[in-house]
mmCIF file of C-alpha atoms in Angstrom:
data_model
loop_
_atom_site.group_PDB
_atom_site.id
_atom_site.type_symbol
_atom_site.label_atom_id
_atom_site.label_comp_id
_atom_site.label_asym_id
_atom_site.label_seq_id
_atom_site.Cartn_x
_atom_site.Cartn_y
_atom_site.Cartn_z
ATOM 1 C CA MET A 597 66.737 55.220 89.553
ATOM 2 C CA ALA A 598 65.682 53.959 86.153
ATOM 3 C CA PRO A 599 62.145 52.638 85.534
ATOM 4 C CA PRO A 600 61.753 48.954 84.717
ATOM 5 C CA ARG A 601 62.615 47.995 81.127
ATOM 6 C CA LEU A 602 59.428 45.963 80.614
ATOM 7 C CA VAL A 603 55.805 46.486 81.594
ATOM 8 C CA ARG A 604 52.782 44.205 81.204
ATOM 9 C CA VAL A 605 49.943 45.636 79.125
ATOM 10 C CA SER A 606 46.417 44.205 78.893
ATOM 11 C CA THR A 607 45.617 42.968 75.382
ATOM 12 C CA GLY A 608 42.802 45.498 74.965
ATOM 13 C CA THR A 609 45.119 48.345 76.004
ATOM 14 C CA ALA A 610 47.835 47.142 73.595
ATOM 15 C CA SER A 611 45.329 47.239 70.808
ATOM 16 C CA VAL A 612 43.870 50.648 71.565
ATOM 17 C CA LEU A 613 47.396 52.096 71.946
ATOM 18 C CA GLY A 614 48.373 50.675 68.571
ATOM 19 C CA ILE A 615 51.262 48.535 69.826
ATOM 20 C CA ASP A 616 49.511 45.296 68.867
ATOM 21 C CA ARG A 617 46.735 44.228 66.510
ATOM 22 C CA ILE A 618 43.814 42.722 68.347
ATOM 23 C CA ALA A 619 40.169 42.976 67.305
ATOM 24 C CA LEU A 620 38.089 44.774 69.946
ATOM 25 C CA SER A 621 34.301 44.923 70.289
ATOM 26 C CA ALA A 622 34.623 47.493 73.106
ATOM 27 C CA LYS A 623 37.678 49.711 73.542
ATOM 28 C CA PRO A 624 39.136 50.390 76.985
ATOM 29 C CA THR A 625 38.965 54.057 78.055
ATOM 30 C CA THR A 626 41.757 53.450 80.584
ATOM 31 C CA ALA A 627 45.190 52.091 79.717
ATOM 32 C CA TYR A 628 45.794 49.104 81.983
ATOM 33 C CA LEU A 629 49.400 48.368 82.858
ATOM 34 C CA MET A 630 50.942 45.923 85.340
ATOM 35 C CA LEU A 631 54.401 45.746 86.869
ATOM 36 C CA TYR A 632 56.582 43.151 85.140
ATOM 37 C CA TYR A 633 58.251 40.548 87.315
ATOM 38 C CA PRO A 634 59.644 37.301 85.883
ATOM 39 C CA GLY A 635 58.519 35.268 88.908
ATOM 40 C CA ARG A 636 55.253 34.831 90.793
ATOM 41 C CA CYS A 637 53.736 37.411 93.083
ATOM 42 C CA LEU A 638 54.690 36.692 96.709
ATOM 43 C CA ALA A 639 51.046 37.058 97.787
ATOM 44 C CA ASN A 640 48.810 34.024 97.386
ATOM 45 C CA CYS A 641 45.264 35.323 96.779
ATOM 46 C CA ALA A 642 43.134 32.265 96.068
ATOM 47 C CA PHE A 643 41.390 33.797 93.047
ATOM 48 C CA CYS A 644 44.445 35.281 91.370
ATOM 49 C CA PRO A 645 46.472 33.800 88.460
ATOM 50 C CA GLN A 646 49.499 35.771 89.677
ATOM 51 C CA ALA A 647 49.500 34.059 93.102
ATOM 52 C CA LYS A 648 52.725 32.344 94.237
ATOM 53 C CA THR A 649 51.212 28.839 94.171
ATOM 54 C CA SER A 650 49.002 29.436 91.082
ATOM 55 C CA LYS A 651 49.554 27.164 88.102
ATOM 56 C CA ALA A 652 47.840 29.578 85.728
ATOM 57 C CA SER A 653 49.701 31.432 83.002
ATOM 58 C CA PRO A 654 51.846 34.275 84.400
ATOM 59 C CA ASN A 655 50.457 36.431 81.613
ATOM 60 C CA LEU A 656 46.993 36.387 83.141
ATOM 61 C CA LEU A 657 45.171 38.701 85.538
ATOM 62 C CA SER A 658 41.566 37.578 85.907
ATOM 63 C CA ARG A 659 40.667 36.246 82.419
ATOM 64 C CA ILE A 660 42.669 38.918 80.594
ATOM 65 C CA THR A 661 46.112 38.366 79.035
ATOM 66 C CA TRP A 662 48.808 40.896 79.927
ATOM 67 C CA PRO A 663 51.933 40.232 77.821
ATOM 68 C CA PRO A 664 55.130 42.197 78.508
ATOM 69 C CA TYR A 665 56.190 45.040 76.202
ATOM 70 C CA ARG A 666 59.143 47.360 76.157
ATOM 71 C CA LEU A 667 58.364 50.338 78.374
ATOM 72 C CA ASP A 668 59.777 52.861 75.932
ATOM 73 C CA LEU A 669 57.292 51.687 73.277
ATOM 74 C CA VAL A 670 54.412 51.910 75.717
ATOM 75 C CA LEU A 671 55.420 55.434 76.872
ATOM 76 C CA GLU A 672 55.596 56.609 73.282
ATOM 77 C CA ALA A 673 52.135 55.202 72.600
ATOM 78 C CA LEU A 674 50.743 56.908 75.736
ATOM 79 C CA ARG A 675 51.838 60.310 74.438
ATOM 80 C CA GLY A 676 49.127 60.140 71.779
ATOM 81 C CA ALA A 677 46.657 58.062 73.777
ATOM 82 C CA ARG A 678 44.075 60.817 74.253
ATOM 83 C CA HIS A 679 43.490 60.859 70.491
ATOM 84 C CA ARG A 680 42.675 57.146 70.748
ATOM 85 C CA GLY A 681 40.026 57.665 73.409
ATOM 86 C CA VAL A 682 42.194 56.826 76.431
ATOM 87 C CA LYS A 683 41.436 59.038 79.431
ATOM 88 C CA ARG A 684 43.410 57.460 82.294
ATOM 89 C CA VAL A 685 46.271 55.110 83.079
ATOM 90 C CA CYS A 686 45.878 52.386 85.740
ATOM 91 C CA VAL A 687 48.965 50.623 87.074
ATOM 92 C CA GLN A 688 48.540 47.257 88.830
ATOM 93 C CA ALA A 689 51.172 46.259 91.354
ATOM 94 C CA LEU A 690 52.512 42.862 92.329
ATOM 95 C CA LEU A 691 54.239 41.886 95.584
ATOM 96 C CA TYR A 692 57.937 41.108 95.081
ATOM 97 C CA PRO A 693 61.254 42.431 96.430
ATOM 98 C CA ARG A 694 61.647 46.177 95.846
ATOM 99 C CA PHE A 695 58.399 46.411 93.931
ATOM 100 C CA THR A 696 57.749 49.882 95.417
ATOM 101 C CA ARG A 697 60.893 51.207 93.687
ATOM 102 C CA ASP A 698 59.657 49.874 90.324
ATOM 103 C CA LEU A 699 56.164 51.195 90.957
ATOM 104 C CA VAL A 700 57.329 54.729 91.813
ATOM 105 C CA GLU A 701 59.697 54.861 88.851
ATOM 106 C CA LEU A 702 57.032 53.552 86.471
ATOM 107 C CA VAL A 703 54.501 56.151 87.641
ATOM 108 C CA ARG A 704 57.149 58.880 87.317
ATOM 109 C CA ALA A 705 57.959 57.752 83.761
ATOM 110 C CA ILE A 706 54.274 57.722 82.756
ATOM 111 C CA SER A 707 53.692 61.130 84.299
ATOM 112 C CA SER A 708 56.665 62.521 82.352
ATOM 113 C CA ALA A 709 55.457 60.993 79.077
ATOM 114 C CA CYS A 710 51.834 62.154 79.103
ATOM 115 C CA ASP A 711 49.246 64.220 80.938
ATOM 116 C CA LEU A 712 46.788 61.408 81.599
ATOM 117 C CA PRO A 713 45.661 61.000 85.212
ATOM 118 C CA ILE A 714 47.257 57.956 86.849
ATOM 119 C CA SER A 715 45.669 55.477 89.239
ATOM 120 C CA VAL A 716 47.633 52.851 91.100
ATOM 121 C CA SER A 717 46.113 49.610 92.388
ATOM 122 C CA VAL A 718 48.413 48.357 95.110
ATOM 123 C CA GLN A 719 48.562 46.353 98.328
ATOM 124 C CA PRO A 720 49.018 48.215 101.642
ATOM 125 C CA LEU A 721 52.092 50.454 101.733
ATOM 126 C CA PRO A 722 53.773 52.600 104.394
ATOM 127 C CA ALA A 723 52.617 56.213 104.368
ATOM 128 C CA ASP A 724 55.946 57.496 103.057
ATOM 129 C CA LYS A 725 55.708 55.185 100.016
ATOM 130 C CA MET A 726 52.172 56.373 99.336
ATOM 131 C CA ALA A 727 53.433 59.929 99.408
ATOM 132 C CA GLU A 728 56.249 58.984 96.997
ATOM 133 C CA LEU A 729 53.701 57.644 94.560
ATOM 134 C CA ARG A 730 51.579 60.790 94.876
ATOM 135 C CA ASP A 731 54.621 63.002 94.304
ATOM 136 C CA ALA A 732 55.690 60.856 91.339
ATOM 137 C CA GLY A 733 52.376 61.615 89.634
ATOM 138 C CA ALA A 734 49.719 59.176 90.920
ATOM 139 C CA GLU A 735 46.395 60.983 91.113
ATOM 140 C CA ARG A 736 44.549 58.308 93.094
ATOM 141 C CA MET A 737 45.115 54.974 94.795
ATOM 142 C CA SER A 738 43.095 51.772 95.086
ATOM 143 C CA ILE A 739 43.838 49.213 97.768
ATOM 144 C CA PRO A 740 41.832 46.079 96.896
ATOM 145 C CA VAL A 741 40.154 44.516 99.920
ATOM 146 C CA ASP A 742 38.247 42.177 97.521
ATOM 147 C CA ALA A 743 36.304 40.365 100.288
ATOM 148 C CA ALA A 744 33.156 41.719 102.012
ATOM 149 C CA THR A 745 33.949 40.284 105.469
ATOM 150 C CA PRO A 746 37.029 39.593 107.580
ATOM 151 C CA ALA A 747 36.306 35.840 107.549
ATOM 152 C CA ILE A 748 36.209 35.690 103.729
ATOM 153 C CA PHE A 749 39.277 37.952 103.509
ATOM 154 C CA GLU A 750 41.191 35.538 105.751
ATOM 155 C CA ARG A 751 40.206 32.600 103.547
ATOM 156 C CA VAL A 752 41.044 34.119 100.146
ATOM 157 C CA LYS A 753 43.826 36.670 100.890
ATOM 158 C CA GLY A 754 45.162 35.943 104.396
ATOM 159 C CA SER A 755 46.582 33.071 106.377
ATOM 160 C CA GLY A 756 43.778 30.721 105.272
ATOM 161 C CA CYS A 757 45.382 30.549 101.822
ATOM 162 C CA GLY A 758 48.993 31.150 102.834
ATOM 163 C CA GLY A 759 48.812 34.874 102.044
ATOM 164 C CA PRO A 760 50.483 37.740 103.886
ATOM 165 C CA TYR A 761 47.553 40.098 104.215
ATOM 166 C CA ARG A 762 45.323 40.964 107.165
ATOM 167 C CA TRP A 763 41.927 42.697 107.133
ATOM 168 C CA GLU A 764 42.993 45.336 109.666
ATOM 169 C CA GLY A 765 46.147 46.062 107.684
ATOM 170 C CA HIS A 766 44.045 46.886 104.633
ATOM 171 C CA MET A 767 41.681 49.083 106.710
ATOM 172 C CA ARG A 768 44.654 51.001 108.169
ATOM 173 C CA ALA A 769 46.131 51.414 104.669
ATOM 174 C CA LEU A 770 42.871 52.864 103.357
ATOM 175 C CA ARG A 771 42.809 55.401 106.157
ATOM 176 C CA LYS A 772 46.459 56.380 105.472
ATOM 177 C CA ALA A 773 45.727 56.709 101.748
ATOM 178 C CA LEU A 774 42.814 59.041 102.477
ATOM 179 C CA ARG A 775 45.147 61.341 104.448
ATOM 180 C CA ILE A 776 47.681 61.373 101.630
ATOM 181 C CA PHE A 777 45.511 61.445 98.499
ATOM 182 C CA GLY A 778 42.381 63.016 99.947
ATOM 183 C CA GLU A 779 38.709 62.071 100.059
ATOM 184 C CA GLY A 780 37.275 60.869 96.771
ATOM 185 C CA ARG A 781 40.715 59.815 95.494
ATOM 186 C CA VAL A 782 40.970 56.461 97.281
ATOM 187 C CA GLY A 783 39.184 53.317 96.167
ATOM 188 C CA THR A 784 38.922 49.638 96.850
ATOM 189 C CA HIS A 785 37.674 46.529 95.031
ATOM 190 C CA LEU A 786 34.947 44.143 96.063
ATOM 191 C CA ILE A 787 34.668 40.746 94.323
ATOM 192 C CA ILE A 788 31.104 39.465 94.441
ATOM 193 C CA GLY A 789 30.744 35.693 94.600
ATOM 194 C CA LEU A 790 33.332 34.677 97.224
ATOM 195 C CA GLY A 791 30.690 33.403 99.653
ATOM 196 C CA GLU A 792 29.273 36.631 101.013
ATOM 197 C CA THR A 793 25.565 37.423 101.273
ATOM 198 C CA GLU A 794 24.113 40.416 99.493
ATOM 199 C CA ARG A 795 23.567 41.981 102.922
ATOM 200 C CA GLU A 796 27.257 41.584 103.751
ATOM 201 C CA ALA A 797 28.282 43.044 100.394
ATOM 202 C CA VAL A 798 26.037 46.096 100.781
ATOM 203 C CA ARG A 799 27.138 46.615 104.392
ATOM 204 C CA PHE A 800 30.767 46.680 103.207
ATOM 205 C CA ILE A 801 29.940 49.124 100.403
ATOM 206 C CA GLN A 802 28.202 51.422 102.877
ATOM 207 C CA ALA A 803 31.101 51.275 105.302
ATOM 208 C CA MET A 804 33.540 52.199 102.531
ATOM 209 C CA HIS A 805 31.302 55.015 101.323
ATOM 210 C CA ASP A 806 31.113 56.395 104.870
ATOM 211 C CA MET A 807 34.931 56.457 104.900
ATOM 212 C CA SER A 808 34.919 58.320 101.549
ATOM 213 C CA VAL A 809 36.346 55.267 99.786
ATOM 214 C CA TYR A 810 34.709 54.379 96.442
ATOM 215 C CA VAL A 811 34.093 50.748 95.530
ATOM 216 C CA GLY A 812 34.788 49.056 92.208
ATOM 217 C CA LEU A 813 32.636 45.929 91.836
ATOM 218 C CA PHE A 814 34.022 42.803 90.244
ATOM 219 C CA ALA A 815 32.234 39.482 89.578
ATOM 220 C CA PHE A 816 34.244 36.469 90.691
ATOM 221 C CA THR A 817 35.814 34.807 87.663
ATOM 222 C CA PRO A 818 37.227 31.271 88.047
ATOM 223 C CA VAL A 819 40.554 30.884 86.317
ATOM 224 C CA ARG A 820 42.096 27.468 85.638
ATOM 225 C CA GLY A 821 45.215 26.897 87.703
ATOM 226 C CA THR A 822 44.103 29.056 90.655
ATOM 227 C CA ALA A 823 43.013 27.728 94.058
ATOM 228 C CA LEU A 824 39.394 28.735 93.261
ATOM 229 C CA GLU A 825 39.310 27.361 89.751
ATOM 230 C CA SER A 826 36.254 25.215 90.622
ATOM 231 C CA TRP A 827 34.388 27.929 92.558
ATOM 232 C CA PRO A 828 31.145 28.952 90.844
ATOM 233 C CA ARG A 829 30.471 32.310 89.242
ATOM 234 C CA PRO A 830 28.009 34.602 91.080
ATOM 235 C CA ASP A 831 24.350 34.515 90.235
ATOM 236 C CA LEU A 832 23.707 37.293 87.698
ATOM 237 C CA ALA A 833 20.453 38.467 89.285
ATOM 238 C CA SER A 834 22.178 38.715 92.673
ATOM 239 C CA TYR A 835 25.022 40.708 91.109
ATOM 240 C CA ARG A 836 22.520 43.100 89.539
ATOM 241 C CA ARG A 837 20.961 43.745 92.948
ATOM 242 C CA VAL A 838 24.325 44.514 94.502
ATOM 243 C CA GLN A 839 25.249 46.758 91.550
ATOM 244 C CA LEU A 840 22.015 48.719 92.020
ATOM 245 C CA ALA A 841 22.581 49.006 95.785
ATOM 246 C CA ARG A 842 26.142 50.231 95.235
ATOM 247 C CA PHE A 843 24.951 52.881 92.822
ATOM 248 C CA LEU A 844 22.231 54.127 95.149
ATOM 249 C CA ILE A 845 24.681 54.386 98.037
ATOM 250 C CA SER A 846 27.380 56.090 95.974
ATOM 251 C CA GLU A 847 24.881 58.621 94.629
ATOM 252 C CA GLY A 848 23.418 59.346 98.057
ATOM 253 C CA LEU A 849 19.987 58.012 97.018
ATOM 254 C CA SER A 850 19.772 55.327 99.703
ATOM 255 C CA ARG A 851 21.716 53.652 102.486
ATOM 256 C CA TYR A 852 22.296 50.134 103.784
ATOM 257 C CA GLU A 853 20.139 50.914 106.813
ATOM 258 C CA ALA A 854 17.174 51.800 104.586
ATOM 259 C CA MET A 855 17.328 48.587 102.551
ATOM 260 C CA GLU A 856 15.465 45.387 103.331
ATOM 261 C CA PHE A 857 16.868 41.840 103.260
ATOM 262 C CA ASP A 858 15.293 38.410 103.521
ATOM 263 C CA GLY A 859 16.383 35.579 105.768
ATOM 264 C CA GLU A 860 19.052 34.504 103.249
ATOM 265 C CA GLY A 861 20.526 38.036 103.107
ATOM 266 C CA ARG A 862 19.091 38.828 99.666
ATOM 267 C CA ILE A 863 17.985 42.361 98.971
ATOM 268 C CA LYS A 864 14.199 42.738 99.112
ATOM 269 C CA GLY A 865 13.915 46.524 99.114
ATOM 270 C CA PHE A 866 16.336 49.266 98.096
ATOM 271 C CA GLY A 867 14.991 52.059 100.281
ATOM 272 C CA LEU A 868 13.682 53.995 97.293
ATOM 273 C CA GLY A 869 10.138 54.305 95.949
ATOM 274 C CA GLY A 870 9.171 52.085 93.036
ATOM 275 C CA GLY A 871 8.886 54.878 90.466
ATOM 276 C CA ASP A 872 12.163 56.471 91.531
ATOM 277 C CA LEU A 873 13.886 53.085 91.552
ATOM 278 C CA LEU A 874 12.657 52.264 88.044
ATOM 279 C CA GLU A 875 13.880 55.628 86.804
ATOM 280 C CA VAL A 876 17.381 54.864 88.117
ATOM 281 C CA VAL A 877 17.371 51.394 86.562
ATOM 282 C CA MET A 878 16.265 52.723 83.195
ATOM 283 C CA THR A 879 19.372 54.922 82.939
ATOM 284 C CA GLY A 880 21.521 51.781 82.855
ATOM 285 C CA LEU A 881 24.208 53.573 84.838
ATOM 286 C CA PRO A 882 24.236 51.253 87.907
ATOM 287 C CA PHE A 883 25.244 48.312 85.711
ATOM 288 C CA MET A 884 28.266 49.870 84.041
ATOM 289 C CA THR A 885 31.795 49.202 85.251
ATOM 290 C CA SER A 886 32.449 50.907 88.589
ATOM 291 C CA GLY A 887 35.746 52.155 89.984
ATOM 292 C CA CYS A 888 38.003 55.070 89.063
ATOM 293 C CA PRO A 889 36.673 57.704 86.639
ATOM 294 C CA ASP A 890 36.818 56.524 83.001
ATOM 295 C CA CYS A 891 37.517 52.896 83.978
ATOM 296 C CA ASN A 892 35.420 50.537 81.844
ATOM 297 C CA ARG A 893 37.546 47.273 81.992
ATOM 298 C CA PRO A 894 35.963 45.620 78.928
ATOM 299 C CA TYR A 895 35.259 41.929 79.467
ATOM 300 C CA TYR A 896 37.476 41.621 82.527
ATOM 301 C CA ASN A 897 34.889 39.316 84.135
ATOM 302 C CA GLU A 898 33.241 37.777 81.082
ATOM 303 C CA PRO A 899 33.659 37.072 77.383
ATOM 304 C CA ALA A 900 32.304 39.590 74.915
ATOM 305 C CA ARG A 901 29.441 37.229 74.011
ATOM 306 C CA GLY A 902 28.140 37.665 77.576
ATOM 307 C CA PRO A 903 26.299 37.548 79.767
ATOM 308 C CA LEU A 904 27.848 40.831 80.845
ATOM 309 C CA TYR A 905 28.283 41.409 84.582
ATOM 310 C CA ASN A 906 29.821 44.897 84.148
ATOM 311 C CA TYR A 907 28.826 46.782 81.018
ATOM 312 C CA PRO A 908 31.826 48.558 79.450
ATOM 313 C CA PHE A 909 29.336 50.863 77.687
ATOM 314 C CA ARG A 910 25.950 52.276 78.536
ATOM 315 C CA PRO A 911 23.378 49.462 78.269
ATOM 316 C CA GLY A 912 20.977 49.747 75.311
ATOM 317 C CA GLU A 913 17.228 49.093 75.254
ATOM 318 C CA GLU A 914 17.586 45.316 74.879
ATOM 319 C CA ASP A 915 20.104 45.251 77.726
ATOM 320 C CA ILE A 916 17.760 47.254 79.945
ATOM 321 C CA ARG A 917 14.922 44.818 79.276
ATOM 322 C CA ALA A 918 17.139 41.942 80.348
ATOM 323 C CA ILE A 919 18.263 43.842 83.449
ATOM 324 C CA LEU A 920 14.655 44.600 84.383
ATOM 325 C CA ALA A 921 13.850 40.856 84.143
ATOM 326 C CA GLN A 922 16.904 39.957 86.232
ATOM 327 C CA LEU A 923 15.768 42.402 88.921
ATOM 328 C CA GLY A 924 12.197 41.160 88.820
ATOM 329 C CA LEU A 925 10.970 44.544 87.602
ATOM 330 C CA ALA A 926 9.864 43.534 84.094
#
């Protein structure tokens, strides 16, 4: 089968690949592509511009524009992408008839064109389709759960918003992906700010870590035309605490069970001594974009002027001072 003729490309990726001229203040280190479909996604995630009942631009995913380009031009650009600082390709899927065929063929075409490792971010698939993607060249797979609890999941991705997904279906898919791709090569996404407490977010992160699933953190971003367009952005200080907790868990420096929470579910203690905790914070690493290796997603959740939720680069001294104040450690 032939790959799709068109593919969506994030504006930052189009610029760094040289197929469009867009000024960048931070360059993506992953090439972000998305399946092209002329209609809406058949899922109906309440936060997503691609949702079937969304009135947002079909060129949007989060706050980023993803215009369509000819696939042959994109493949040619990917052949020289390493020289432009690109270290990975990430392909985002949509739900539409026969999307798995397009996804497999797109991954196969990318794998034939370049030697960059390929991640796919996709909804739950049967095991045989996961294996097809692996054999076509996908190095790892992310299955976005997005919500920290089953109740929130139901509201923003499931029957509560007219969507097709179920919490247990995503959990089963993660377990299948681990068998097919292996531990350390399966990820998920968690969007902070959908109504969860910090305790619930950290408990989810710990559960994923214990499954050998890594978590990419996103800050909820309201987009006009989506069901959650009027939902508020997460508190930045709260997001910093969850970022720090995620880093400590992923690095084996602490666990959910060792952390302390107040009556509102806010993190009071990270299960690490004050001096050791400060040393970790001063590196700036917990506050950088999390997810697949070499994924920095510049300004996916915020404009370049800030405030930055996920740093696409290592925070500098001024950034660290602001982070210390946000964490109450200044």
